[in-house]
Amino acid sequence: MQLEDLNAIAAKRKAATRKVCLRTCMSAGCMSSQADLIKKNLETEVKAQGMEAEVEVRRVGCMGFCGQGPLVGVDHHQDGHHHEELFEFVKPEDAPAIVRHLKGGECQVQRGDPHHPFFAKQVKIVRANGGLVDPENIEDYIVLGGYQALHQVLTEMKPAEVVEEITKSGLRGRGGAGYPTGLKWGTVAKSAGAKKYVVCNGDEGDPGAFMDRSVLESDPHLVLEGMAIAAYAVGADQGFLYVRAEYPLAISRLQIAIKQAKQLGLLGAGIFETPFNFNVDIRIGAGAFVCGEETALMASVEGKRGTPRPRPPFPAESGLWGCPTLINNVETFANVTAIITKGADWYASFGTEKSKGTKVFALTGKITNNGLIEVPMGIPLRQIVEEMGGGAPGGHQVKAVQTGGPSGGCIPAQHLDTPVDFESLGKLGSIMGSGGMVVMDDTTNMVEIAKFYMEFCMDESCGKCIPCRAGTVQMHHLLEKITKRQATARDLAKLEELCDMVKNTSLCGLGQTAPNPVLSTLRFFREEYERLLQPDPFGPRGNGSPQTQSAGAAH
């Protein structure tokens, strides 16, 4: 495979473009509502109407507006002009009406607005191809510039120059911690070792989060190309894609993408007729949330039980089988090709001084418009929730927004003008996380929310360290006691002590961040806890008669 071959594939695919393209969303969400049958019926009707020469029915990945699905987008290409239409809540029996509409017929299927604020205010880098390309056809990816970045780094750049470009872009890890990507790549590149690995963390387990799943389902080659560029930069020749078993569609499309890339010589030995070799294997997780933590993930890839280990040594120095290992998440790798092709300065022009680029969020919960959005770092939370999301439905008011999954915190409505970046969210006791964003309205009980996330962390604790294993159980017990109106002020004080202990003494990120939902709801919604408390028959702890003090000690 040479650059000319890549360009020839793109030219051939472009020449096959028809006047009209019916883009049928076939991501997991729409597939659960018979999107496969919608596509089949559209194809049948196009054939019945004798329109095959003019109309293409294309399988595409997630279009983003998940709450309105299944979605069918219509692209009209005429004399160099492009006109777009959108149909929402499409049913299989709607296919004939949509096809007849192309000939000017009546169509009662609900119409959407492609220029709705939900779409218009997005800046798409990671999701630029989402909803446009067929994820099971490598030619669709190539025609939009796919694998050009890989060719560029292999033929025009030294590995150190690639690391420098990623560093200069300001890209930070999108898995939650926000560690500078270029610094991590540089550490692995400098680490001594005859064998090095690149690992993509697709073990997305936060409740309400589906960003990585969408990227893997919609644009798998984008992630594979990003991994290959990273491997060249750090000196690795083997990659692993770790995906949770609950994502069967993503796994299937990745398998197809890897096979197609190998057939064209874009993965494997001598890529683009250079000395660079790179292979990617898929590893399927067994459903353990803790395997999202990098050391637990590595243990799982090695075939061991997925439990974290203390650091140092860090994976960059001693990772898979004791070799230097680069671990980034799906979204981090998905940013790489745009940085290479458009430049670090271009990428750094988005976002804030310390949080560059864009971020993909799964906007869910008590919100009018839900789905996937990609926005520049630093955008005010209010713009996401009220303008793009349309606020809370049913005349209710937004009460809080929870970011960062079980590791994050609940941000109250009075702080909706907060910029969405690593630093600003941290000041409010929350985190960016992998990108879950759950909206709560004025009917939400914040103590129940804290209990829900604590139950999740309690169930998902691997049990290796006592603070997390026992502390989350005790915190959940106290939260349950509070919600049943059986707790006193002493119990609330004990809950806060446990939060501090678990946060500061747990082995890995699961335990260290498990108290965040409790701490943030206590900080901003403390009165909801206090309203549920019973009077303490012994009085305030440590205050009063010796009898009270001894009772407190016994308690």
PDB file of N, CA and C in Angstrom, residues 106-165:
ATOM      1  N   GLU A 106     -45.949  13.071  -0.388  1.00  0.00           N
ATOM      2  CA  GLU A 106     -46.293  13.424   0.996  1.00  0.00           C
ATOM      3  C   GLU A 106     -45.523  12.535   1.958  1.00  0.00           C
ATOM      4  N   CYS A 107     -45.133  13.108   3.107  1.00  0.00           N
ATOM      5  CA  CYS A 107     -44.404  12.329   4.121  1.00  0.00           C
ATOM      6  C   CYS A 107     -44.807  12.808   5.505  1.00  0.00           C
ATOM      7  N   GLN A 108     -45.447  11.921   6.267  1.00  0.00           N
ATOM      8  CA  GLN A 108     -45.926  12.271   7.599  1.00  0.00           C
ATOM      9  C   GLN A 108     -44.929  11.913   8.701  1.00  0.00           C
ATOM     10  N   VAL A 109     -43.784  11.376   8.326  1.00  0.00           N
ATOM     11  CA  VAL A 109     -42.777  11.003   9.329  1.00  0.00           C
ATOM     12  C   VAL A 109     -42.252  12.277   9.997  1.00  0.00           C
ATOM     13  N   GLN A 110     -42.050  12.222  11.316  1.00  0.00           N
ATOM     14  CA  GLN A 110     -41.627  13.416  12.063  1.00  0.00           C
ATOM     15  C   GLN A 110     -40.295  13.937  11.542  1.00  0.00           C
ATOM     16  N   ARG A 111     -40.280  15.217  11.259  1.00  0.00           N
ATOM     17  CA  ARG A 111     -39.065  15.856  10.742  1.00  0.00           C
ATOM     18  C   ARG A 111     -38.255  16.453  11.886  1.00  0.00           C
ATOM     19  N   GLY A 112     -36.951  16.348  11.752  1.00  0.00           N
ATOM     20  CA  GLY A 112     -36.046  16.986  12.693  1.00  0.00           C
ATOM     21  C   GLY A 112     -35.368  18.174  12.043  1.00  0.00           C
ATOM     22  N   ASP A 113     -34.633  18.931  12.838  1.00  0.00           N
ATOM     23  CA  ASP A 113     -33.925  20.104  12.332  1.00  0.00           C
ATOM     24  C   ASP A 113     -32.423  19.846  12.394  1.00  0.00           C
ATOM     25  N   PRO A 114     -31.768  19.654  11.239  1.00  0.00           N
ATOM     26  CA  PRO A 114     -30.309  19.424  11.250  1.00  0.00           C
ATOM     27  C   PRO A 114     -29.525  20.600  11.816  1.00  0.00           C
ATOM     28  N   HIS A 115     -30.187  21.776  11.943  1.00  0.00           N
ATOM     29  CA  HIS A 115     -29.515  22.965  12.470  1.00  0.00           C
ATOM     30  C   HIS A 115     -29.987  23.309  13.886  1.00  0.00           C
ATOM     31  N   HIS A 116     -30.611  22.348  14.537  1.00  0.00           N
ATOM     32  CA  HIS A 116     -31.047  22.499  15.928  1.00  0.00           C
ATOM     33  C   HIS A 116     -29.836  22.874  16.795  1.00  0.00           C
ATOM     34  N   PRO A 117     -30.038  23.686  17.852  1.00  0.00           N
ATOM     35  CA  PRO A 117     -28.907  24.036  18.730  1.00  0.00           C
ATOM     36  C   PRO A 117     -28.126  22.829  19.237  1.00  0.00           C
ATOM     37  N   PHE A 118     -28.810  21.692  19.356  1.00  0.00           N
ATOM     38  CA  PHE A 118     -28.126  20.468  19.791  1.00  0.00           C
ATOM     39  C   PHE A 118     -26.978  20.133  18.848  1.00  0.00           C
ATOM     40  N   PHE A 119     -27.187  20.375  17.541  1.00  0.00           N
ATOM     41  CA  PHE A 119     -26.145  20.133  16.542  1.00  0.00           C
ATOM     42  C   PHE A 119     -25.286  21.368  16.302  1.00  0.00           C
ATOM     43  N   ALA A 120     -25.941  22.526  16.203  1.00  0.00           N
ATOM     44  CA  ALA A 120     -25.281  23.745  15.732  1.00  0.00           C
ATOM     45  C   ALA A 120     -24.160  24.211  16.657  1.00  0.00           C
ATOM     46  N   LYS A 121     -24.269  23.941  17.939  1.00  0.00           N
ATOM     47  CA  LYS A 121     -23.278  24.442  18.890  1.00  0.00           C
ATOM     48  C   LYS A 121     -22.148  23.452  19.152  1.00  0.00           C
ATOM     49  N   GLN A 122     -22.142  22.356  18.403  1.00  0.00           N
ATOM     50  CA  GLN A 122     -21.075  21.375  18.576  1.00  0.00           C
ATOM     51  C   GLN A 122     -19.866  21.710  17.699  1.00  0.00           C
ATOM     52  N   VAL A 123     -18.703  21.280  18.164  1.00  0.00           N
ATOM     53  CA  VAL A 123     -17.468  21.343  17.376  1.00  0.00           C
ATOM     54  C   VAL A 123     -16.939  19.916  17.322  1.00  0.00           C
ATOM     55  N   LYS A 124     -16.987  19.311  16.147  1.00  0.00           N
ATOM     56  CA  LYS A 124     -16.701  17.886  16.047  1.00  0.00           C
ATOM     57  C   LYS A 124     -15.288  17.621  15.523  1.00  0.00           C
ATOM     58  N   ILE A 125     -14.508  16.993  16.369  1.00  0.00           N
ATOM     59  CA  ILE A 125     -13.183  16.491  15.986  1.00  0.00           C
ATOM     60  C   ILE A 125     -13.196  14.974  16.101  1.00  0.00           C
ATOM     61  N   VAL A 126     -13.489  14.484  17.291  1.00  0.00           N
ATOM     62  CA  VAL A 126     -13.583  13.037  17.518  1.00  0.00           C
ATOM     63  C   VAL A 126     -14.763  12.442  16.753  1.00  0.00           C
ATOM     64  N   ARG A 127     -15.875  13.162  16.730  1.00  0.00           N
ATOM     65  CA  ARG A 127     -17.102  12.644  16.115  1.00  0.00           C
ATOM     66  C   ARG A 127     -17.347  13.221  14.720  1.00  0.00           C
ATOM     67  N   ALA A 128     -16.299  13.724  14.083  1.00  0.00           N
ATOM     68  CA  ALA A 128     -16.461  14.364  12.767  1.00  0.00           C
ATOM     69  C   ALA A 128     -17.056  13.418  11.736  1.00  0.00           C
ATOM     70  N   ASN A 129     -16.702  12.133  11.804  1.00  0.00           N
ATOM     71  CA  ASN A 129     -17.206  11.152  10.832  1.00  0.00           C
ATOM     72  C   ASN A 129     -18.463  10.439  11.297  1.00  0.00           C
ATOM     73  N   GLY A 130     -18.818  10.625  12.587  1.00  0.00           N
ATOM     74  CA  GLY A 130     -19.965   9.916  13.149  1.00  0.00           C
ATOM     75  C   GLY A 130     -21.251  10.268  12.420  1.00  0.00           C
ATOM     76  N   GLY A 131     -21.988   9.265  12.013  1.00  0.00           N
ATOM     77  CA  GLY A 131     -23.231   9.505  11.293  1.00  0.00           C
ATOM     78  C   GLY A 131     -23.033   9.765   9.815  1.00  0.00           C
ATOM     79  N   LEU A 132     -21.770   9.728   9.334  1.00  0.00           N
ATOM     80  CA  LEU A 132     -21.474   9.955   7.917  1.00  0.00           C
ATOM     81  C   LEU A 132     -20.929   8.707   7.239  1.00  0.00           C
ATOM     82  N   VAL A 133     -19.986   8.023   7.905  1.00  0.00           N
ATOM     83  CA  VAL A 133     -19.327   6.874   7.280  1.00  0.00           C
ATOM     84  C   VAL A 133     -19.997   5.571   7.687  1.00  0.00           C
ATOM     85  N   ASP A 134     -19.886   4.596   6.802  1.00  0.00           N
ATOM     86  CA  ASP A 134     -20.306   3.234   7.131  1.00  0.00           C
ATOM     87  C   ASP A 134     -19.169   2.614   7.940  1.00  0.00           C
ATOM     88  N   PRO A 135     -19.393   2.313   9.221  1.00  0.00           N
ATOM     89  CA  PRO A 135     -18.302   1.801  10.062  1.00  0.00           C
ATOM     90  C   PRO A 135     -17.782   0.445   9.620  1.00  0.00           C
ATOM     91  N   GLU A 136     -18.499  -0.234   8.730  1.00  0.00           N
ATOM     92  CA  GLU A 136     -18.067  -1.544   8.255  1.00  0.00           C
ATOM     93  C   GLU A 136     -17.481  -1.474   6.842  1.00  0.00           C
ATOM     94  N   ASN A 137     -17.206  -0.250   6.374  1.00  0.00           N
ATOM     95  CA  ASN A 137     -16.629  -0.065   5.039  1.00  0.00           C
ATOM     96  C   ASN A 137     -15.427   0.862   5.139  1.00  0.00           C
ATOM     97  N   ILE A 138     -14.221   0.311   5.032  1.00  0.00           N
ATOM     98  CA  ILE A 138     -12.998   1.101   5.192  1.00  0.00           C
ATOM     99  C   ILE A 138     -12.885   2.193   4.125  1.00  0.00           C
ATOM    100  N   GLU A 139     -13.505   1.980   2.962  1.00  0.00           N
ATOM    101  CA  GLU A 139     -13.433   2.980   1.894  1.00  0.00           C
ATOM    102  C   GLU A 139     -14.108   4.285   2.298  1.00  0.00           C
ATOM    103  N   ASP A 140     -15.185   4.194   3.086  1.00  0.00           N
ATOM    104  CA  ASP A 140     -15.863   5.401   3.567  1.00  0.00           C
ATOM    105  C   ASP A 140     -14.928   6.231   4.455  1.00  0.00           C
ATOM    106  N   TYR A 141     -14.102   5.539   5.243  1.00  0.00           N
ATOM    107  CA  TYR A 141     -13.149   6.236   6.111  1.00  0.00           C
ATOM    108  C   TYR A 141     -12.023   6.842   5.274  1.00  0.00           C
ATOM    109  N   ILE A 142     -11.545   6.099   4.289  1.00  0.00           N
ATOM    110  CA  ILE A 142     -10.439   6.571   3.447  1.00  0.00           C
ATOM    111  C   ILE A 142     -10.841   7.793   2.632  1.00  0.00           C
ATOM    112  N   VAL A 143     -12.077   7.828   2.125  1.00  0.00           N
ATOM    113  CA  VAL A 143     -12.509   8.950   1.281  1.00  0.00           C
ATOM    114  C   VAL A 143     -12.566  10.257   2.075  1.00  0.00           C
ATOM    115  N   LEU A 144     -12.670  10.164   3.394  1.00  0.00           N
ATOM    116  CA  LEU A 144     -12.664  11.360   4.238  1.00  0.00           C
ATOM    117  C   LEU A 144     -11.278  11.632   4.825  1.00  0.00           C
ATOM    118  N   GLY A 145     -10.248  11.055   4.209  1.00  0.00           N
ATOM    119  CA  GLY A 145      -8.877  11.333   4.645  1.00  0.00           C
ATOM    120  C   GLY A 145      -8.289  10.292   5.567  1.00  0.00           C
ATOM    121  N   GLY A 146      -8.970   9.163   5.728  1.00  0.00           N
ATOM    122  CA  GLY A 146      -8.491   8.127   6.621  1.00  0.00           C
ATOM    123  C   GLY A 146      -7.135   7.563   6.224  1.00  0.00           C
ATOM    124  N   TYR A 147      -6.281   7.346   7.207  1.00  0.00           N
ATOM    125  CA  TYR A 147      -4.938   6.773   7.101  1.00  0.00           C
ATOM    126  C   TYR A 147      -3.938   7.695   6.409  1.00  0.00           C
ATOM    127  N   GLN A 148      -4.355   8.915   6.069  1.00  0.00           N
ATOM    128  CA  GLN A 148      -3.407   9.907   5.546  1.00  0.00           C
ATOM    129  C   GLN A 148      -2.430  10.342   6.645  1.00  0.00           C
ATOM    130  N   ALA A 149      -2.944  10.481   7.870  1.00  0.00           N
ATOM    131  CA  ALA A 149      -2.085  10.898   8.984  1.00  0.00           C
ATOM    132  C   ALA A 149      -1.027   9.842   9.283  1.00  0.00           C
ATOM    133  N   LEU A 150      -1.416   8.572   9.224  1.00  0.00           N
ATOM    134  CA  LEU A 150      -0.458   7.492   9.468  1.00  0.00           C
ATOM    135  C   LEU A 150       0.640   7.512   8.398  1.00  0.00           C
ATOM    136  N   HIS A 151       0.241   7.703   7.141  1.00  0.00           N
ATOM    137  CA  HIS A 151       1.235   7.796   6.068  1.00  0.00           C
ATOM    138  C   HIS A 151       2.171   8.977   6.307  1.00  0.00           C
ATOM    139  N   GLN A 152       1.607  10.090   6.757  1.00  0.00           N
ATOM    140  CA  GLN A 152       2.410  11.298   6.998  1.00  0.00           C
ATOM    141  C   GLN A 152       3.481  11.065   8.059  1.00  0.00           C
ATOM    142  N   VAL A 153       3.105  10.438   9.183  1.00  0.00           N
ATOM    143  CA  VAL A 153       4.100  10.241  10.251  1.00  0.00           C
ATOM    144  C   VAL A 153       5.152   9.212   9.843  1.00  0.00           C
ATOM    145  N   LEU A 154       4.747   8.184   9.099  1.00  0.00           N
ATOM    146  CA  LEU A 154       5.697   7.131   8.726  1.00  0.00           C
ATOM    147  C   LEU A 154       6.694   7.586   7.663  1.00  0.00           C
ATOM    148  N   THR A 155       6.305   8.529   6.839  1.00  0.00           N
ATOM    149  CA  THR A 155       7.176   8.929   5.720  1.00  0.00           C
ATOM    150  C   THR A 155       7.798  10.305   5.885  1.00  0.00           C
ATOM    151  N   GLU A 156       7.253  11.130   6.784  1.00  0.00           N
ATOM    152  CA  GLU A 156       7.740  12.506   6.886  1.00  0.00           C
ATOM    153  C   GLU A 156       8.220  12.900   8.281  1.00  0.00           C
ATOM    154  N   MET A 157       7.893  12.105   9.312  1.00  0.00           N
ATOM    155  CA  MET A 157       8.194  12.525  10.681  1.00  0.00           C
ATOM    156  C   MET A 157       8.989  11.454  11.426  1.00  0.00           C
ATOM    157  N   LYS A 158       9.852  11.901  12.304  1.00  0.00           N
ATOM    158  CA  LYS A 158      10.542  11.002  13.213  1.00  0.00           C
ATOM    159  C   LYS A 158       9.639  10.768  14.429  1.00  0.00           C
ATOM    160  N   PRO A 159       9.815   9.633  15.116  1.00  0.00           N
ATOM    161  CA  PRO A 159       8.981   9.374  16.296  1.00  0.00           C
ATOM    162  C   PRO A 159       8.983  10.529  17.301  1.00  0.00           C
ATOM    163  N   ALA A 160      10.148  11.115  17.554  1.00  0.00           N
ATOM    164  CA  ALA A 160      10.229  12.217  18.515  1.00  0.00           C
ATOM    165  C   ALA A 160       9.419  13.425  18.051  1.00  0.00           C
ATOM    166  N   GLU A 161       9.332  13.627  16.742  1.00  0.00           N
ATOM    167  CA  GLU A 161       8.551  14.748  16.205  1.00  0.00           C
ATOM    168  C   GLU A 161       7.052  14.534  16.410  1.00  0.00           C
ATOM    169  N   VAL A 162       6.623  13.280  16.339  1.00  0.00           N
ATOM    170  CA  VAL A 162       5.215  12.965  16.599  1.00  0.00           C
ATOM    171  C   VAL A 162       4.885  13.255  18.060  1.00  0.00           C
ATOM    172  N   VAL A 163       5.759  12.807  18.951  1.00  0.00           N
ATOM    173  CA  VAL A 163       5.562  13.065  20.389  1.00  0.00           C
ATOM    174  C   VAL A 163       5.505  14.562  20.645  1.00  0.00           C
ATOM    175  N   GLU A 164       6.398  15.306  20.000  1.00  0.00           N
ATOM    176  CA  GLU A 164       6.445  16.754  20.173  1.00  0.00           C
ATOM    177  C   GLU A 164       5.148  17.418  19.697  1.00  0.00           C
ATOM    178  N   GLU A 165       4.610  16.938  18.583  1.00  0.00           N
ATOM    179  CA  GLU A 165       3.365  17.507  18.044  1.00  0.00           C
ATOM    180  C   GLU A 165       2.197  17.260  19.000  1.00  0.00           C
TER     181      GLU A 165
END
